[in-house]
mmCIF file of C-alpha atoms in Angstrom:
data_model
loop_
_atom_site.group_PDB
_atom_site.id
_atom_site.type_symbol
_atom_site.label_atom_id
_atom_site.label_comp_id
_atom_site.label_asym_id
_atom_site.label_seq_id
_atom_site.Cartn_x
_atom_site.Cartn_y
_atom_site.Cartn_z
ATOM 1 C CA MET A 603 0.051 -0.005 0.118
ATOM 2 C CA THR A 604 1.631 3.411 -1.151
ATOM 3 C CA THR A 605 1.076 6.457 1.005
ATOM 4 C CA LEU A 606 0.897 9.790 -0.496
ATOM 5 C CA GLU A 607 3.417 12.462 0.743
ATOM 6 C CA ARG A 608 2.111 15.665 2.063
ATOM 7 C CA PRO A 609 3.313 18.437 -0.540
ATOM 8 C CA GLU A 610 5.842 20.721 1.193
ATOM 9 C CA ILE A 611 4.350 23.999 2.480
ATOM 10 C CA ARG A 612 6.830 26.875 1.884
ATOM 11 C CA GLU A 613 6.605 30.367 3.844
ATOM 12 C CA THR A 614 5.955 33.104 1.287
ATOM 13 C CA GLY A 615 6.038 37.015 1.798
ATOM 14 C CA LEU A 616 3.373 39.471 1.011
ATOM 15 C CA TRP A 617 5.128 40.135 -2.548
ATOM 16 C CA GLY A 618 4.873 36.259 -3.586
ATOM 17 C CA GLN A 619 1.378 36.092 -2.373
ATOM 18 C CA SER A 620 0.451 39.143 -4.313
ATOM 19 C CA TRP A 621 1.926 37.908 -7.394
ATOM 20 C CA SER A 622 0.140 34.662 -7.154
ATOM 21 C CA ILE A 623 -3.091 36.453 -7.021
ATOM 22 C CA ALA A 624 -2.210 39.057 -9.904
ATOM 23 C CA ARG A 625 -1.019 35.965 -12.003
ATOM 24 C CA ARG A 626 -4.608 34.407 -11.361
ATOM 25 C CA ASN A 627 -5.879 37.717 -12.926
ATOM 26 C CA PHE A 628 -3.601 37.501 -15.842
ATOM 27 C CA LEU A 629 -4.715 33.937 -16.604
ATOM 28 C CA HIS A 630 -8.308 35.064 -16.269
ATOM 29 C CA ILE A 631 -7.590 37.726 -19.249
ATOM 30 C CA LYS A 632 -5.700 35.224 -21.064
ATOM 31 C CA ARG A 633 -8.804 32.988 -21.191
ATOM 32 C CA MET A 634 -11.129 35.941 -21.667
ATOM 33 C CA PRO A 635 -9.383 38.167 -24.049
ATOM 34 C CA GLU A 636 -12.509 40.436 -24.394
ATOM 35 C CA MET A 637 -11.636 41.695 -20.956
ATOM 36 C CA LEU A 638 -8.942 43.886 -22.837
ATOM 37 C CA LEU A 639 -11.394 45.694 -24.960
ATOM 38 C CA ASP A 640 -11.492 48.704 -22.915
ATOM 39 C CA VAL A 641 -7.690 49.186 -23.077
ATOM 40 C CA THR A 642 -7.318 48.135 -26.676
ATOM 41 C CA VAL A 643 -10.482 48.707 -28.833
ATOM 42 C CA GLN A 644 -12.252 51.361 -27.008
ATOM 43 C CA PRO A 645 -9.146 53.791 -26.793
ATOM 44 C CA VAL A 646 -8.165 53.147 -30.379
ATOM 45 C CA MET A 647 -11.869 54.059 -31.311
ATOM 46 C CA PHE A 648 -11.749 56.952 -29.358
ATOM 47 C CA VAL A 649 -8.510 58.372 -31.009
ATOM 48 C CA LEU A 650 -9.771 57.735 -34.633
ATOM 49 C CA LEU A 651 -13.247 59.099 -33.991
ATOM 50 C CA PHE A 652 -11.841 62.413 -32.489
ATOM 51 C CA ALA A 653 -8.825 62.627 -34.675
ATOM 52 C CA PHE A 654 -10.733 62.133 -37.860
ATOM 53 C CA VAL A 655 -14.446 63.025 -37.298
ATOM 54 C CA PHE A 656 -14.381 65.709 -34.737
ATOM 55 C CA GLY A 657 -10.664 66.919 -35.053
ATOM 56 C CA SER A 658 -11.441 69.042 -38.081
ATOM 57 C CA SER A 659 -13.863 71.107 -36.168
ATOM 58 C CA ILE A 660 -11.538 71.831 -33.152
ATOM 59 C CA ASP A 661 -8.823 74.320 -33.458
ATOM 60 C CA VAL A 662 -5.778 74.126 -31.245
ATOM 61 C CA ASP A 663 -2.989 76.643 -31.277
ATOM 62 C CA THR A 664 0.033 74.231 -31.450
ATOM 63 C CA ALA A 665 2.425 73.163 -34.216
ATOM 64 C CA ALA A 666 1.849 69.680 -33.457
ATOM 65 C CA GLY A 667 -1.645 69.663 -34.504
ATOM 66 C CA TYR A 668 -4.912 68.335 -32.876
ATOM 67 C CA ARG A 669 -4.035 64.824 -33.042
ATOM 68 C CA ALA A 670 -0.888 65.280 -30.928
ATOM 69 C CA PHE A 671 -3.042 67.390 -28.606
ATOM 70 C CA LEU A 672 -5.576 64.649 -28.413
ATOM 71 C CA LEU A 673 -3.499 61.706 -27.309
ATOM 72 C CA ALA A 674 -2.628 62.974 -23.930
ATOM 73 C CA GLY A 675 -6.345 63.338 -23.228
ATOM 74 C CA ILE A 676 -7.234 59.891 -24.365
ATOM 75 C CA MET A 677 -4.386 58.465 -22.259
ATOM 76 C CA ALA A 678 -5.475 60.182 -19.050
ATOM 77 C CA GLN A 679 -9.029 59.178 -19.582
ATOM 78 C CA THR A 680 -8.115 55.575 -20.097
ATOM 79 C CA VAL A 681 -5.878 55.629 -16.814
ATOM 80 C CA ALA A 682 -8.758 57.143 -15.039
ATOM 81 C CA PHE A 683 -10.888 54.199 -16.123
ATOM 82 C CA ALA A 684 -8.632 51.842 -14.135
ATOM 83 C CA SER A 685 -10.895 52.666 -11.140
ATOM 84 C CA PHE A 686 -13.933 51.211 -13.214
ATOM 85 C CA THR A 687 -11.945 47.979 -14.146
ATOM 86 C CA VAL A 688 -10.730 47.314 -10.610
ATOM 87 C CA ALA A 689 -14.222 48.225 -9.184
ATOM 88 C CA VAL A 690 -16.135 45.744 -11.514
ATOM 89 C CA GLY A 691 -13.441 43.016 -11.193
ATOM 90 C CA LEU A 692 -13.263 43.099 -7.322
ATOM 91 C CA THR A 693 -17.140 43.312 -7.014
ATOM 92 C CA ALA A 694 -17.596 40.229 -9.233
ATOM 93 C CA ASP A 695 -14.929 38.189 -7.186
ATOM 94 C CA LEU A 696 -16.625 39.275 -3.865
ATOM 95 C CA GLU A 697 -20.185 38.158 -5.312
ATOM 96 C CA LYS A 698 -18.774 34.787 -6.454
ATOM 97 C CA GLY A 699 -17.017 33.972 -3.171
ATOM 98 C CA ILE A 700 -13.549 33.914 -4.808
ATOM 99 C CA VAL A 701 -12.124 36.455 -2.343
ATOM 100 C CA ASP A 702 -13.301 34.301 0.610
ATOM 101 C CA ARG A 703 -11.613 31.434 -0.742
ATOM 102 C CA MET A 704 -8.343 33.263 -1.159
ATOM 103 C CA ARG A 705 -8.791 34.748 2.523
ATOM 104 C CA SER A 706 -9.233 31.274 3.748
ATOM 105 C CA LEU A 707 -5.602 30.604 2.657
ATOM 106 C CA PRO A 708 -2.544 31.099 4.764
ATOM 107 C CA ILE A 709 -1.795 34.449 3.184
ATOM 108 C CA SER A 710 -1.743 38.184 4.242
ATOM 109 C CA PRO A 711 -5.088 39.783 3.987
ATOM 110 C CA SER A 712 -3.397 42.716 2.073
ATOM 111 C CA ALA A 713 -2.331 40.363 -0.708
ATOM 112 C CA VAL A 714 -5.735 40.294 -2.239
ATOM 113 C CA LEU A 715 -5.860 44.015 -2.758
ATOM 114 C CA VAL A 716 -2.273 44.234 -3.686
ATOM 115 C CA GLY A 717 -2.526 41.373 -6.262
ATOM 116 C CA ARG A 718 -5.773 43.230 -7.658
ATOM 117 C CA SER A 719 -3.698 46.444 -7.733
ATOM 118 C CA MET A 720 -0.760 45.014 -9.605
ATOM 119 C CA SER A 721 -2.898 43.361 -12.252
ATOM 120 C CA SER A 722 -5.064 46.546 -12.783
ATOM 121 C CA LEU A 723 -2.018 48.631 -13.221
ATOM 122 C CA VAL A 724 -0.483 46.166 -15.995
ATOM 123 C CA HIS A 725 -4.047 46.378 -17.497
ATOM 124 C CA ALA A 726 -4.039 50.181 -17.817
ATOM 125 C CA SER A 727 -0.177 50.083 -19.178
ATOM 126 C CA ILE A 728 -1.492 47.830 -21.787
ATOM 127 C CA GLY A 729 -3.864 50.512 -23.033
ATOM 128 C CA LEU A 730 -1.026 53.182 -22.815
ATOM 129 C CA VAL A 731 1.147 50.969 -25.174
ATOM 130 C CA VAL A 732 -1.805 50.464 -27.455
ATOM 131 C CA MET A 733 -2.726 54.218 -27.726
ATOM 132 C CA SER A 734 1.133 55.149 -28.171
ATOM 133 C CA LEU A 735 1.468 52.661 -31.148
ATOM 134 C CA THR A 736 -1.835 54.184 -32.698
ATOM 135 C CA GLY A 737 -0.722 57.760 -32.060
ATOM 136 C CA LEU A 738 2.469 57.042 -33.938
ATOM 137 C CA LEU A 739 0.476 55.758 -36.850
ATOM 138 C CA ILE A 740 -1.712 59.085 -37.133
ATOM 139 C CA GLY A 741 1.155 61.452 -36.666
ATOM 140 C CA TRP A 742 1.520 61.959 -32.990
ATOM 141 C CA ARG A 743 5.188 62.372 -31.641
ATOM 142 C CA ILE A 744 6.946 63.330 -28.527
ATOM 143 C CA HIS A 745 9.086 66.432 -29.039
ATOM 144 C CA THR A 746 10.957 66.302 -25.710
ATOM 145 C CA ASN A 747 13.838 64.300 -24.321
ATOM 146 C CA LEU A 748 13.725 60.810 -22.946
ATOM 147 C CA VAL A 749 13.539 61.803 -19.294
ATOM 148 C CA GLU A 750 10.583 64.071 -19.889
ATOM 149 C CA ALA A 751 8.875 61.537 -21.965
ATOM 150 C CA ALA A 752 9.168 58.853 -19.279
ATOM 151 C CA PHE A 753 8.098 61.219 -16.577
ATOM 152 C CA GLY A 754 4.805 61.757 -18.626
ATOM 153 C CA TYR A 755 4.177 58.013 -18.609
ATOM 154 C CA LEU A 756 5.127 57.941 -15.077
ATOM 155 C CA LEU A 757 2.703 60.438 -14.036
ATOM 156 C CA LEU A 758 -0.074 58.484 -16.028
ATOM 157 C CA LEU A 759 0.586 55.371 -14.098
ATOM 158 C CA GLY A 760 0.795 57.230 -10.802
ATOM 159 C CA TRP A 761 -2.704 58.531 -11.543
ATOM 160 C CA GLY A 762 -3.622 54.878 -12.347
ATOM 161 C CA PHE A 763 -2.406 53.814 -9.105
ATOM 162 C CA ALA A 764 -4.551 56.382 -7.327
ATOM 163 C CA MET A 765 -7.606 55.508 -9.500
ATOM 164 C CA ILE A 766 -7.389 51.944 -8.382
ATOM 165 C CA TRP A 767 -7.947 52.826 -4.862
ATOM 166 C CA ILE A 768 -11.068 54.401 -5.719
ATOM 167 C CA GLY A 769 -11.901 51.300 -7.740
ATOM 168 C CA ILE A 770 -11.344 49.079 -4.680
ATOM 169 C CA TRP A 771 -13.415 51.635 -2.514
ATOM 170 C CA VAL A 772 -16.491 51.506 -4.785
ATOM 171 C CA GLY A 773 -16.081 47.744 -5.465
ATOM 172 C CA SER A 774 -16.132 47.024 -1.781
ATOM 173 C CA ALA A 775 -19.114 49.392 -1.048
ATOM 174 C CA MET A 776 -21.402 48.253 -3.857
ATOM 175 C CA ARG A 777 -23.192 44.919 -3.672
ATOM 176 C CA SER A 778 -23.471 44.074 -7.206
ATOM 177 C CA VAL A 779 -21.675 44.564 -10.584
ATOM 178 C CA GLU A 780 -24.728 46.225 -12.045
ATOM 179 C CA ALA A 781 -24.549 49.057 -9.072
ATOM 180 C CA VAL A 782 -20.673 49.269 -9.680
ATOM 181 C CA ASN A 783 -21.382 49.889 -13.371
ATOM 182 C CA GLY A 784 -24.026 52.680 -12.666
ATOM 183 C CA VAL A 785 -22.000 54.610 -10.345
ATOM 184 C CA MET A 786 -18.787 54.609 -12.145
ATOM 185 C CA PHE A 787 -20.425 55.444 -15.357
ATOM 186 C CA ALA A 788 -22.406 58.331 -13.856
ATOM 187 C CA THR A 789 -19.169 59.668 -12.320
ATOM 188 C CA MET A 790 -16.089 58.883 -14.488
ATOM 189 C CA PHE A 791 -17.671 60.033 -17.921
ATOM 190 C CA PRO A 792 -18.559 63.464 -16.668
ATOM 191 C CA ILE A 793 -15.298 63.969 -14.850
ATOM 192 C CA THR A 794 -13.177 62.948 -17.826
ATOM 193 C CA PHE A 795 -15.117 64.863 -20.423
ATOM 194 C CA LEU A 796 -15.654 68.171 -18.385
ATOM 195 C CA ALA A 797 -11.669 68.675 -18.721
ATOM 196 C CA ASN A 798 -9.365 69.673 -21.334
ATOM 197 C CA THR A 799 -9.135 66.094 -22.449
ATOM 198 C CA PHE A 800 -10.647 66.635 -25.968
ATOM 199 C CA ALA A 801 -10.935 70.300 -26.504
ATOM 200 C CA PRO A 802 -9.463 73.498 -24.986
ATOM 201 C CA THR A 803 -11.249 74.981 -22.144
ATOM 202 C CA ASP A 804 -11.002 78.731 -23.279
ATOM 203 C CA ARG A 805 -14.122 78.446 -25.235
ATOM 204 C CA MET A 806 -16.295 77.037 -22.668
ATOM 205 C CA PRO A 807 -18.638 79.214 -20.702
ATOM 206 C CA PRO A 808 -17.024 80.757 -17.574
ATOM 207 C CA VAL A 809 -18.600 78.589 -15.091
ATOM 208 C CA LEU A 810 -17.737 75.241 -17.024
ATOM 209 C CA ARG A 811 -14.425 76.666 -17.623
ATOM 210 C CA PHE A 812 -13.579 77.147 -13.975
ATOM 211 C CA VAL A 813 -14.606 73.697 -13.367
ATOM 212 C CA ALA A 814 -12.801 72.068 -16.149
ATOM 213 C CA GLU A 815 -9.512 73.856 -15.214
ATOM 214 C CA TRP A 816 -9.654 72.911 -11.596
ATOM 215 C CA ASN A 817 -10.520 69.356 -12.508
ATOM 216 C CA PRO A 818 -7.452 67.068 -11.498
ATOM 217 C CA ILE A 819 -7.866 65.371 -14.955
ATOM 218 C CA SER A 820 -7.168 68.660 -16.613
ATOM 219 C CA ALA A 821 -3.827 69.106 -14.565
ATOM 220 C CA LEU A 822 -2.909 65.391 -15.429
ATOM 221 C CA THR A 823 -3.523 66.279 -19.148
ATOM 222 C CA GLN A 824 -1.772 69.360 -19.335
ATOM 223 C CA SER A 825 1.085 67.860 -17.498
ATOM 224 C CA VAL A 826 1.573 65.179 -20.008
ATOM 225 C CA ARG A 827 1.107 67.680 -23.076
ATOM 226 C CA VAL A 828 3.848 69.857 -21.476
ATOM 227 C CA LEU A 829 6.285 66.948 -20.893
ATOM 228 C CA TRP A 830 5.785 65.613 -24.336
ATOM 229 C CA GLY A 831 5.919 68.942 -26.118
ATOM 230 C CA ASN A 832 2.334 68.975 -27.372
ATOM 231 C CA ASP A 833 0.923 71.797 -25.333
ATOM 232 C CA GLN A 834 -0.370 75.076 -26.617
ATOM 233 C CA PRO A 835 -0.023 78.466 -25.115
ATOM 234 C CA LEU A 836 -2.521 79.013 -22.131
ATOM 235 C CA ALA A 837 -5.360 81.525 -22.924
ATOM 236 C CA PRO A 838 -5.744 84.542 -20.812
ATOM 237 C CA GLY A 839 -7.565 83.852 -17.519
ATOM 238 C CA ALA A 840 -6.313 80.244 -17.320
ATOM 239 C CA ALA A 841 -6.861 78.783 -13.787
ATOM 240 C CA PHE A 842 -3.833 78.426 -11.513
ATOM 241 C CA PRO A 843 -3.509 74.732 -12.006
ATOM 242 C CA MET A 844 -3.162 75.147 -15.722
ATOM 243 C CA HIS A 845 0.144 77.281 -14.913
ATOM 244 C CA HIS A 846 1.739 74.591 -12.597
ATOM 245 C CA PRO A 847 0.232 71.182 -13.807
ATOM 246 C CA ILE A 848 2.893 68.779 -12.971
ATOM 247 C CA PRO A 849 3.019 69.839 -9.064
ATOM 248 C CA PHE A 850 -0.808 69.755 -8.952
ATOM 249 C CA THR A 851 -0.941 66.472 -10.637
ATOM 250 C CA ILE A 852 1.658 64.968 -8.146
ATOM 251 C CA GLY A 853 -0.262 66.573 -5.270
ATOM 252 C CA TRP A 854 -3.740 65.039 -6.448
ATOM 253 C CA ILE A 855 -1.929 61.768 -6.796
ATOM 254 C CA ILE A 856 -0.723 61.761 -3.201
ATOM 255 C CA LEU A 857 -3.965 63.312 -1.747
ATOM 256 C CA ILE A 858 -6.221 60.843 -3.521
ATOM 257 C CA THR A 859 -4.146 57.861 -2.374
ATOM 258 C CA ALA A 860 -3.659 59.127 1.257
ATOM 259 C CA VAL A 861 -7.462 59.673 1.592
ATOM 260 C CA VAL A 862 -9.144 56.940 -0.354
ATOM 261 C CA ALA A 863 -6.658 54.201 0.346
ATOM 262 C CA PRO A 864 -7.417 54.086 4.205
ATOM 263 C CA LEU A 865 -11.234 54.146 3.323
ATOM 264 C CA ALA A 866 -10.998 51.486 0.700
ATOM 265 C CA ILE A 867 -9.017 49.208 3.111
ATOM 266 C CA ARG A 868 -11.688 49.661 5.743
ATOM 267 C CA ALA A 869 -14.613 49.115 3.288
ATOM 268 C CA PHE A 870 -12.956 45.944 2.083
ATOM 269 C CA GLN A 871 -12.489 44.757 5.721
ATOM 270 C CA ARG A 872 -15.979 45.476 6.433
ATOM 271 C CA ARG A 873 -17.425 43.551 3.456
ATOM 272 C CA THR A 874 -15.228 40.490 3.994
ATOM 273 C CA ALA A 875 -16.058 40.363 7.628
ATOM 274 C CA ASP A 876 -19.727 39.856 6.841
#
């Protein structure tokens, strides 16, 4: 009679545990490639739609042209939607009991959230790569040096990281994927459109212009345009964040993460303690 040996149990740290959970999410995407539509087909569709359909009716005062002006806005919108992706994915896992199964394992409770954050950040990075390649095809170029170009991408990823915490907060607080879709759609679309993402703000009515130029998405978009050499001269009366977009963007990333991360962790703990 043969006896089966008990498999060896190895101690793992937070990084290894988080990577295992992130890898599970990557395998999920591999088996369901349609999960990448929001960072592949959708951004390309927006780029082509605005560049070739609406671009001819939007004037920008920059030598690079509207297509170069547009790319930073599309990228800012896409990384902002990282919150949408992580909220839906986390809520689905909570509904199906997958998070409970993970927490029943001998792993750190933080590994579930860290793994989800890692996979969501990679998810958003795929979108940036796809949009960069699409932009090169339609004439977008970076006109600054390598350091400034890399810093522009770093700001986008930093913003995506902050948005992931918002997604975790919403995903932990909502009880269904349908509720998450409703809340995120009703908030993220107005926030990303009421900004300088697709058109200059100087032609907006005064009240809308004030809101748009103080919108954190506008600071992010303006920062990336400045760092890539695709910005246009500021119109008279531009709000203070438009004159100092890079420090404002860094400040917003730190503030959102510092405020929302504890709220997200607390909401997740309450949800999984039920």
